[in-house]
């Protein structure tokens, strides 16, 4: 999964968000393999 995060977040915060998302997906779909790719969100 590809997610876009606020570029002002720390690496620790970004990692925690990605890990939490991965955990929730695996809880819901235990048979899946999940890789979370993080990018800085584009400014609008």
Coordinates of C-alpha atoms in Angstrom, one line a residue:
X1 CA 0.0 0.0 0.0
X2 CA 1.2 3.5 -0.8
X3 CA 0.4 6.3 1.7
X4 CA 1.2 10.0 1.7
X5 CA 2.2 11.6 5.0
X6 CA 2.8 15.2 6.2
X7 CA 6.5 16.0 5.4
X8 CA 6.8 17.8 8.7
X9 CA 6.3 14.6 10.7
X10 CA 9.3 12.9 12.3
X11 CA 10.5 9.6 10.9
X12 CA 9.4 8.0 14.2
X13 CA 5.8 9.4 13.7
X14 CA 5.7 8.3 10.1
X15 CA 6.9 4.8 11.0
X16 CA 4.3 4.5 13.8
X17 CA 1.5 5.4 11.4
X18 CA 2.7 2.9 8.8
X19 CA 3.1 0.2 11.4
X20 CA -0.3 0.8 12.8
X21 CA -1.9 0.7 9.4
X22 CA -0.1 -2.5 8.5
X23 CA -1.2 -4.1 11.8
X24 CA -4.9 -3.2 11.2
X25 CA -4.8 -4.6 7.7
X26 CA -3.3 -7.9 8.9
X27 CA -5.8 -8.1 11.7
X28 CA -8.6 -7.7 9.2
X29 CA -7.0 -9.9 6.4
X30 CA -4.6 -12.3 8.2
X31 CA -3.8 -14.1 5.0
X32 CA -2.3 -11.1 3.3
X33 CA 1.2 -9.8 3.1
X34 CA 1.5 -6.0 3.5
X35 CA 4.2 -3.6 2.6
X36 CA 3.6 0.1 3.4
X37 CA 5.4 2.6 1.2
X38 CA 5.5 6.1 2.7
X39 CA 5.9 9.3 0.7
X40 CA 5.6 13.0 1.5
X41 CA 2.1 14.3 0.6
X42 CA 2.0 16.7 -2.3
X43 CA 1.0 20.2 -1.4
X44 CA -2.4 21.4 -2.7

